[in-house]
PDB file of C-alpha atoms in Angstrom:
ATOM      1  CA  GLY L   1      63.646  71.332  80.333  1.00  0.00           C
ATOM      2  CA  GLN L   2      64.159  74.437  78.139  1.00  0.00           C
ATOM      3  CA  ASN L   3      61.449  76.534  76.602  1.00  0.00           C
ATOM      4  CA  ILE L   4      61.993  79.246  74.449  1.00  0.00           C
ATOM      5  CA  ASP L   5      58.975  81.052  72.685  1.00  0.00           C
ATOM      6  CA  GLN L   6      58.793  83.487  69.897  1.00  0.00           C
ATOM      7  CA  PRO L   7      56.101  84.454  67.363  1.00  0.00           C
ATOM      8  CA  THR L   8      56.202  82.438  64.160  1.00  0.00           C
ATOM      9  CA  GLU L   9      55.821  85.277  61.726  1.00  0.00           C
ATOM     10  CA  MET L  10      55.570  88.923  61.630  1.00  0.00           C
ATOM     11  CA  THR L  11      55.116  91.528  58.917  1.00  0.00           C
ATOM     12  CA  ALA L  12      56.048  95.271  58.828  1.00  0.00           C
ATOM     13  CA  THR L  13      56.489  97.998  56.328  1.00  0.00           C
ATOM     14  CA  GLU L  14      59.673  99.493  55.047  1.00  0.00           C
ATOM     15  CA  GLY L  15      60.909 102.317  57.204  1.00  0.00           C
ATOM     16  CA  ALA L  16      58.799 101.411  60.131  1.00  0.00           C
ATOM     17  CA  ILE L  17      59.929  99.878  63.649  1.00  0.00           C
ATOM     18  CA  VAL L  18      59.373  96.307  64.491  1.00  0.00           C
ATOM     19  CA  GLN L  19      59.537  94.538  67.956  1.00  0.00           C
ATOM     20  CA  ILE L  20      60.232  90.781  68.080  1.00  0.00           C
ATOM     21  CA  ASN L  21      59.459  89.366  71.606  1.00  0.00           C
ATOM     22  CA  CYS L  22      61.000  86.238  73.242  1.00  0.00           C
ATOM     23  CA  THR L  23      60.127  84.540  76.366  1.00  0.00           C
ATOM     24  CA  TYR L  24      62.169  81.794  78.045  1.00  0.00           C
ATOM     25  CA  GLN L  25      62.035  79.235  80.725  1.00  0.00           C
ATOM     26  CA  THR L  26      65.376  77.546  81.268  1.00  0.00           C
ATOM     27  CA  SER L  27      67.015  75.702  83.996  1.00  0.00           C
ATOM     28  CA  GLY L  28      69.838  78.275  84.255  1.00  0.00           C
ATOM     29  CA  PHE L  29      70.851  81.519  82.581  1.00  0.00           C
ATOM     30  CA  ASN L  30      74.061  82.800  81.318  1.00  0.00           C
ATOM     31  CA  GLY L  31      73.080  85.172  78.472  1.00  0.00           C
ATOM     32  CA  LEU L  32      70.610  85.730  75.794  1.00  0.00           C
ATOM     33  CA  PHE L  33      71.403  85.973  72.141  1.00  0.00           C
ATOM     34  CA  TRP L  34      69.704  87.261  68.918  1.00  0.00           C
ATOM     35  CA  TYR L  35      70.691  85.885  65.525  1.00  0.00           C
ATOM     36  CA  GLN L  36      69.515  86.786  61.980  1.00  0.00           C
ATOM     37  CA  GLN L  37      69.220  84.078  59.209  1.00  0.00           C
ATOM     38  CA  HIS L  38      68.615  84.642  55.689  1.00  0.00           C
ATOM     39  CA  ALA L  39      66.982  81.483  53.956  1.00  0.00           C
ATOM     40  CA  GLY L  40      69.505  78.787  53.152  1.00  0.00           C
ATOM     41  CA  GLU L  41      72.234  80.689  55.083  1.00  0.00           C
ATOM     42  CA  ALA L  42      73.984  80.395  58.528  1.00  0.00           C
ATOM     43  CA  PRO L  43      72.765  82.571  61.346  1.00  0.00           C
ATOM     44  CA  THR L  44      74.648  85.691  62.008  1.00  0.00           C
ATOM     45  CA  PHE L  45      75.082  87.147  65.528  1.00  0.00           C
ATOM     46  CA  LEU L  46      73.200  90.365  66.215  1.00  0.00           C
ATOM     47  CA  SER L  47      73.252  91.054  70.038  1.00  0.00           C
ATOM     48  CA  TYR L  48      73.946  89.653  73.472  1.00  0.00           C
ATOM     49  CA  ASN L  49      72.322  90.538  76.777  1.00  0.00           C
ATOM     50  CA  VAL L  50      73.284  89.157  80.153  1.00  0.00           C
ATOM     51  CA  LEU L  51      72.151  92.117  82.383  1.00  0.00           C
ATOM     52  CA  ASP L  52      68.940  93.674  82.464  1.00  0.00           C
ATOM     53  CA  GLY L  53      68.294  96.665  80.247  1.00  0.00           C
ATOM     54  CA  LEU L  54      68.677  97.781  76.673  1.00  0.00           C
ATOM     55  CA  GLU L  55      71.672  97.058  74.412  1.00  0.00           C
ATOM     56  CA  GLU L  56      71.651  99.400  71.339  1.00  0.00           C
ATOM     57  CA  LYS L  57      73.718  98.611  68.241  1.00  0.00           C
ATOM     58  CA  GLY L  58      72.840 100.809  65.239  1.00  0.00           C
ATOM     59  CA  ARG L  59      69.396 100.090  63.842  1.00  0.00           C
ATOM     60  CA  PHE L  60      69.075  97.140  66.184  1.00  0.00           C
ATOM     61  CA  SER L  61      68.469  97.184  69.963  1.00  0.00           C
ATOM     62  CA  SER L  62      67.905  94.252  72.264  1.00  0.00           C
ATOM     63  CA  PHE L  63      66.234  94.508  75.637  1.00  0.00           C
ATOM     64  CA  LEU L  64      66.414  91.913  78.496  1.00  0.00           C
ATOM     65  CA  SER L  65      64.372  91.342  81.860  1.00  0.00           C
ATOM     66  CA  ARG L  66      65.678  88.368  83.651  1.00  0.00           C
ATOM     67  CA  SER L  67      63.034  88.485  86.427  1.00  0.00           C
ATOM     68  CA  LYS L  68      60.432  88.087  83.521  1.00  0.00           C
ATOM     69  CA  GLY L  69      62.266  85.675  81.398  1.00  0.00           C
ATOM     70  CA  TYR L  70      61.709  88.199  78.547  1.00  0.00           C
ATOM     71  CA  SER L  71      63.600  89.747  75.643  1.00  0.00           C
ATOM     72  CA  TYR L  72      62.821  91.658  72.678  1.00  0.00           C
ATOM     73  CA  LEU L  73      64.713  92.636  69.464  1.00  0.00           C
ATOM     74  CA  LEU L  74      63.850  96.133  68.177  1.00  0.00           C
ATOM     75  CA  LEU L  75      64.517  96.939  64.432  1.00  0.00           C
ATOM     76  CA  LYS L  76      64.245 100.576  63.338  1.00  0.00           C
ATOM     77  CA  GLU L  77      64.204 102.072  59.833  1.00  0.00           C
ATOM     78  CA  LEU L  78      63.269  98.684  58.293  1.00  0.00           C
ATOM     79  CA  GLN L  79      64.822  97.842  55.037  1.00  0.00           C
ATOM     80  CA  MET L  80      63.947  95.155  52.667  1.00  0.00           C
ATOM     81  CA  LYS L  81      66.985  93.295  53.268  1.00  0.00           C
ATOM     82  CA  ASP L  82      65.878  92.906  56.934  1.00  0.00           C
ATOM     83  CA  SER L  83      63.228  90.242  55.704  1.00  0.00           C
ATOM     84  CA  ALA L  84      64.795  87.082  57.498  1.00  0.00           C
ATOM     85  CA  SER L  85      64.281  84.738  60.326  1.00  0.00           C
ATOM     86  CA  TYR L  86      65.306  86.065  63.782  1.00  0.00           C
ATOM     87  CA  LEU L  87      66.533  83.444  66.254  1.00  0.00           C
ATOM     88  CA  CYS L  88      66.311  83.855  70.131  1.00  0.00           C
ATOM     89  CA  ALA L  89      68.916  81.758  71.969  1.00  0.00           C
ATOM     90  CA  VAL L  90      69.642  81.302  75.592  1.00  0.00           C
ATOM     91  CA  ASN L  91      72.959  79.952  77.253  1.00  0.00           C
ATOM     92  CA  SER L  92      71.456  78.184  80.282  1.00  0.00           C
ATOM     93  CA  ASN L  93      74.659  77.017  81.587  1.00  0.00           C
ATOM     94  CA  SER L  94      74.965  73.411  79.808  1.00  0.00           C
ATOM     95  CA  GLY L  95      78.330  74.208  78.816  1.00  0.00           C
ATOM     96  CA  TYR L  96      78.561  76.830  76.335  1.00  0.00           C
ATOM     97  CA  ALA L  97      75.823  75.484  73.968  1.00  0.00           C
ATOM     98  CA  LEU L  98      72.920  77.576  73.161  1.00  0.00           C
ATOM     99  CA  ASN L  99      69.281  76.668  73.178  1.00  0.00           C
ATOM    100  CA  PHE L 100      67.337  78.119  70.205  1.00  0.00           C
ATOM    101  CA  GLY L 101      63.829  79.103  69.781  1.00  0.00           C
ATOM    102  CA  LYS L 102      62.111  78.249  66.429  1.00  0.00           C
ATOM    103  CA  GLY L 103      62.683  81.629  65.102  1.00  0.00           C
ATOM    104  CA  THR L 104      60.500  84.455  64.039  1.00  0.00           C
ATOM    105  CA  SER L 105      60.116  84.993  60.083  1.00  0.00           C
ATOM    106  CA  LEU L 106      59.973  88.580  59.422  1.00  0.00           C
ATOM    107  CA  LEU L 107      58.583  89.995  56.000  1.00  0.00           C
ATOM    108  CA  VAL L 108      59.306  93.579  55.225  1.00  0.00           C
ATOM    109  CA  THR L 109      56.989  95.039  52.615  1.00  0.00           C
ATOM    110  CA  PRO L 110      57.245  98.146  50.526  1.00  0.00           C
TER     111      PRO L 110
ATOM    112  CA  ASP E   1      90.906  84.998  57.209  1.00  0.00           C
ATOM    113  CA  GLY E   2      89.670  83.383  60.314  1.00  0.00           C
ATOM    114  CA  GLY E   3      86.409  81.401  60.115  1.00  0.00           C
ATOM    115  CA  ILE E   4      84.630  78.103  60.183  1.00  0.00           C
ATOM    116  CA  THR E   5      84.707  75.992  57.144  1.00  0.00           C
ATOM    117  CA  GLN E   6      82.270  73.310  56.430  1.00  0.00           C
ATOM    118  CA  SER E   7      82.204  70.628  53.652  1.00  0.00           C
ATOM    119  CA  PRO E   8      80.527  69.516  51.615  1.00  0.00           C
ATOM    120  CA  LYS E   9      78.010  72.219  51.005  1.00  0.00           C
ATOM    121  CA  TYR E  10      75.516  69.733  49.419  1.00  0.00           C
ATOM    122  CA  LEU E  11      75.508  65.964  50.083  1.00  0.00           C
ATOM    123  CA  PHE E  12      73.553  63.265  49.004  1.00  0.00           C
ATOM    124  CA  ARG E  13      73.151  59.864  50.886  1.00  0.00           C
ATOM    125  CA  LYS E  14      71.674  56.614  49.924  1.00  0.00           C
ATOM    126  CA  GLU E  15      69.744  54.858  52.623  1.00  0.00           C
ATOM    127  CA  GLY E  16      71.842  52.690  54.845  1.00  0.00           C
ATOM    128  CA  GLN E  17      75.133  54.685  54.309  1.00  0.00           C
ATOM    129  CA  ASN E  18      77.197  56.614  56.683  1.00  0.00           C
ATOM    130  CA  VAL E  19      78.363  59.894  55.652  1.00  0.00           C
ATOM    131  CA  THR E  20      80.691  62.391  57.436  1.00  0.00           C
ATOM    132  CA  LEU E  21      80.478  66.118  57.503  1.00  0.00           C
ATOM    133  CA  SER E  22      83.720  68.151  57.976  1.00  0.00           C
ATOM    134  CA  CYS E  23      84.036  71.156  60.204  1.00  0.00           C
ATOM    135  CA  GLU E  24      87.299  73.106  60.624  1.00  0.00           C
ATOM    136  CA  GLN E  25      87.783  76.335  62.426  1.00  0.00           C
ATOM    137  CA  ASN E  26      91.031  78.683  62.548  1.00  0.00           C
ATOM    138  CA  LEU E  27      89.574  80.940  65.322  1.00  0.00           C
ATOM    139  CA  ASN E  28      91.452  79.156  68.075  1.00  0.00           C
ATOM    140  CA  HIS E  29      88.054  78.553  69.780  1.00  0.00           C
ATOM    141  CA  ASP E  30      87.870  75.923  72.664  1.00  0.00           C
ATOM    142  CA  ALA E  31      84.285  74.958  72.044  1.00  0.00           C
ATOM    143  CA  MET E  32      82.611  73.406  68.934  1.00  0.00           C
ATOM    144  CA  TYR E  33      79.075  72.346  68.159  1.00  0.00           C
ATOM    145  CA  TRP E  34      76.881  70.731  65.663  1.00  0.00           C
ATOM    146  CA  TYR E  35      73.175  71.780  65.161  1.00  0.00           C
ATOM    147  CA  ARG E  36      70.604  70.468  62.893  1.00  0.00           C
ATOM    148  CA  GLN E  37      67.855  72.692  61.225  1.00  0.00           C
ATOM    149  CA  ASP E  38      64.656  71.294  59.645  1.00  0.00           C
ATOM    150  CA  PRO E  39      62.665  73.495  57.343  1.00  0.00           C
ATOM    151  CA  GLY E  40      60.750  76.388  59.278  1.00  0.00           C
ATOM    152  CA  GLN E  41      62.418  75.071  62.403  1.00  0.00           C
ATOM    153  CA  GLY E  42      64.869  76.421  65.044  1.00  0.00           C
ATOM    154  CA  LEU E  43      68.330  74.960  65.615  1.00  0.00           C
ATOM    155  CA  ARG E  44      68.473  71.662  67.614  1.00  0.00           C
ATOM    156  CA  LEU E  45      71.945  70.672  69.390  1.00  0.00           C
ATOM    157  CA  ILE E  46      73.303  67.282  68.190  1.00  0.00           C
ATOM    158  CA  TYR E  47      76.711  67.207  70.030  1.00  0.00           C
ATOM    159  CA  TYR E  48      79.097  69.723  71.457  1.00  0.00           C
ATOM    160  CA  SER E  49      82.726  69.677  72.533  1.00  0.00           C
ATOM    161  CA  GLN E  50      84.319  71.934  75.068  1.00  0.00           C
ATOM    162  CA  ILE E  51      87.869  70.692  74.825  1.00  0.00           C
ATOM    163  CA  VAL E  52      89.980  68.344  72.723  1.00  0.00           C
ATOM    164  CA  ASN E  53      89.273  64.542  73.271  1.00  0.00           C
ATOM    165  CA  ASP E  54      85.904  65.480  75.073  1.00  0.00           C
ATOM    166  CA  PHE E  55      82.350  65.737  73.681  1.00  0.00           C
ATOM    167  CA  GLN E  56      78.671  65.661  75.138  1.00  0.00           C
ATOM    168  CA  LYS E  57      75.481  64.593  73.653  1.00  0.00           C
ATOM    169  CA  GLY E  58      72.974  67.357  72.734  1.00  0.00           C
ATOM    170  CA  ASP E  59      69.292  67.034  72.425  1.00  0.00           C
ATOM    171  CA  ILE E  60      69.076  64.732  69.404  1.00  0.00           C
ATOM    172  CA  ALA E  61      72.346  62.640  69.377  1.00  0.00           C
ATOM    173  CA  GLU E  62      70.784  59.442  68.295  1.00  0.00           C
ATOM    174  CA  GLY E  63      72.021  58.237  64.878  1.00  0.00           C
ATOM    175  CA  TYR E  64      75.151  60.720  65.056  1.00  0.00           C
ATOM    176  CA  SER E  65      78.575  60.330  66.145  1.00  0.00           C
ATOM    177  CA  VAL E  66      81.449  62.975  66.492  1.00  0.00           C
ATOM    178  CA  SER E  67      85.161  63.144  67.320  1.00  0.00           C
ATOM    179  CA  ARG E  68      87.400  65.799  68.631  1.00  0.00           C
ATOM    180  CA  GLU E  69      91.049  64.609  67.996  1.00  0.00           C
ATOM    181  CA  LYS E  70      92.127  68.115  67.196  1.00  0.00           C
ATOM    182  CA  LYS E  71      91.110  71.552  68.562  1.00  0.00           C
ATOM    183  CA  GLU E  72      90.556  72.774  64.943  1.00  0.00           C
ATOM    184  CA  SER E  73      88.471  69.932  63.692  1.00  0.00           C
ATOM    185  CA  PHE E  74      84.848  68.498  64.708  1.00  0.00           C
ATOM    186  CA  PRO E  75      83.625  65.990  62.176  1.00  0.00           C
ATOM    187  CA  LEU E  76      80.095  64.748  62.281  1.00  0.00           C
ATOM    188  CA  THR E  77      79.059  61.260  61.141  1.00  0.00           C
ATOM    189  CA  VAL E  78      75.437  60.623  60.251  1.00  0.00           C
ATOM    190  CA  THR E  79      75.054  56.956  60.648  1.00  0.00           C
ATOM    191  CA  SER E  80      72.394  54.674  58.921  1.00  0.00           C
ATOM    192  CA  ALA E  81      70.712  54.575  62.490  1.00  0.00           C
ATOM    193  CA  GLN E  82      69.597  58.115  61.874  1.00  0.00           C
ATOM    194  CA  LYS E  83      66.095  57.534  60.194  1.00  0.00           C
ATOM    195  CA  ASN E  84      65.465  61.119  59.023  1.00  0.00           C
ATOM    196  CA  PRO E  85      68.703  62.632  58.157  1.00  0.00           C
ATOM    197  CA  THR E  86      67.498  65.138  55.647  1.00  0.00           C
ATOM    198  CA  ALA E  87      68.354  68.452  56.987  1.00  0.00           C
ATOM    199  CA  PHE E  88      70.596  71.531  57.129  1.00  0.00           C
ATOM    200  CA  TYR E  89      73.607  70.940  59.340  1.00  0.00           C
ATOM    201  CA  LEU E  90      75.400  73.833  61.096  1.00  0.00           C
ATOM    202  CA  CYS E  91      78.780  73.734  62.721  1.00  0.00           C
ATOM    203  CA  ALA E  92      79.717  76.316  65.144  1.00  0.00           C
ATOM    204  CA  SER E  93      82.423  77.303  67.655  1.00  0.00           C
ATOM    205  CA  SER E  94      82.919  79.796  70.562  1.00  0.00           C
ATOM    206  CA  ASN E  95      85.285  80.880  73.091  1.00  0.00           C
ATOM    207  CA  ARG E  96      85.088  82.410  76.649  1.00  0.00           C
ATOM    208  CA  ASP E  97      86.818  85.450  75.406  1.00  0.00           C
ATOM    209  CA  SER E  98      84.098  86.268  73.106  1.00  0.00           C
ATOM    210  CA  LEU E  99      81.252  86.044  75.753  1.00  0.00           C
ATOM    211  CA  ASN E 100      80.443  82.484  74.476  1.00  0.00           C
ATOM    212  CA  THR E 101      79.137  84.065  71.318  1.00  0.00           C
ATOM    213  CA  ILE E 102      78.610  81.185  68.842  1.00  0.00           C
ATOM    214  CA  TYR E 103      79.992  81.809  65.315  1.00  0.00           C
ATOM    215  CA  PHE E 104      78.515  79.522  62.417  1.00  0.00           C
ATOM    216  CA  GLY E 105      79.852  77.802  59.478  1.00  0.00           C
ATOM    217  CA  GLU E 106      78.110  78.136  56.122  1.00  0.00           C
ATOM    218  CA  GLY E 107      76.213  74.935  56.665  1.00  0.00           C
ATOM    219  CA  SER E 108      75.774  71.619  54.847  1.00  0.00           C
ATOM    220  CA  TRP E 109      72.664  70.334  53.143  1.00  0.00           C
ATOM    221  CA  LEU E 110      72.329  66.672  53.425  1.00  0.00           C
ATOM    222  CA  THR E 111      69.579  64.870  51.335  1.00  0.00           C
ATOM    223  CA  VAL E 112      68.812  61.177  51.595  1.00  0.00           C
ATOM    224  CA  VAL E 113      68.022  59.570  48.014  1.00  0.00           C
TER     225      VAL E 113
END
């Protein structure tokens, strides 16, 4: 089966840095994705990792360690609009479909 | 503009009725998907299709049906056999050329009344 775990909720302060962790145990691995989802809206693509290491894109960075089955999403210079749910998803070779974790609800406070 | 269009945005269903959610994409993507999201939960895969006239069951296919007669279209029917259909439904598509990144439509809210 597929098992993707992330914390349910996190709170951070505006301007700070927050790290959202994701661990996975899947039958195969063909890439890990991070999506942002605001309440009542569709998820939007943030990042993709298939090789070990850090991918940086503006204020957001994503890290992958395949041997540890571990990833994190790093958000810098937090803004109030970053309050959202962050979904970790793995492509485990079952076609192209992604398996999603339950998401981490991030609240950014003033 | 290219994108994925879902309709309707909001739909109410009486118990015992079948309803169909529409999904159209003009991104020329080969693969299309249907996910279901319940409040506070992650996305669960209902069905997916990698090519026209072919589709596969996902993790929670019972009570749902799909068709893929055209590359652009992947409608989802929620049948009366689906006992708890109230949820947020998301259609998505992807292509090998985009590293299999999945792009989502705006979603459809289905409520049983």
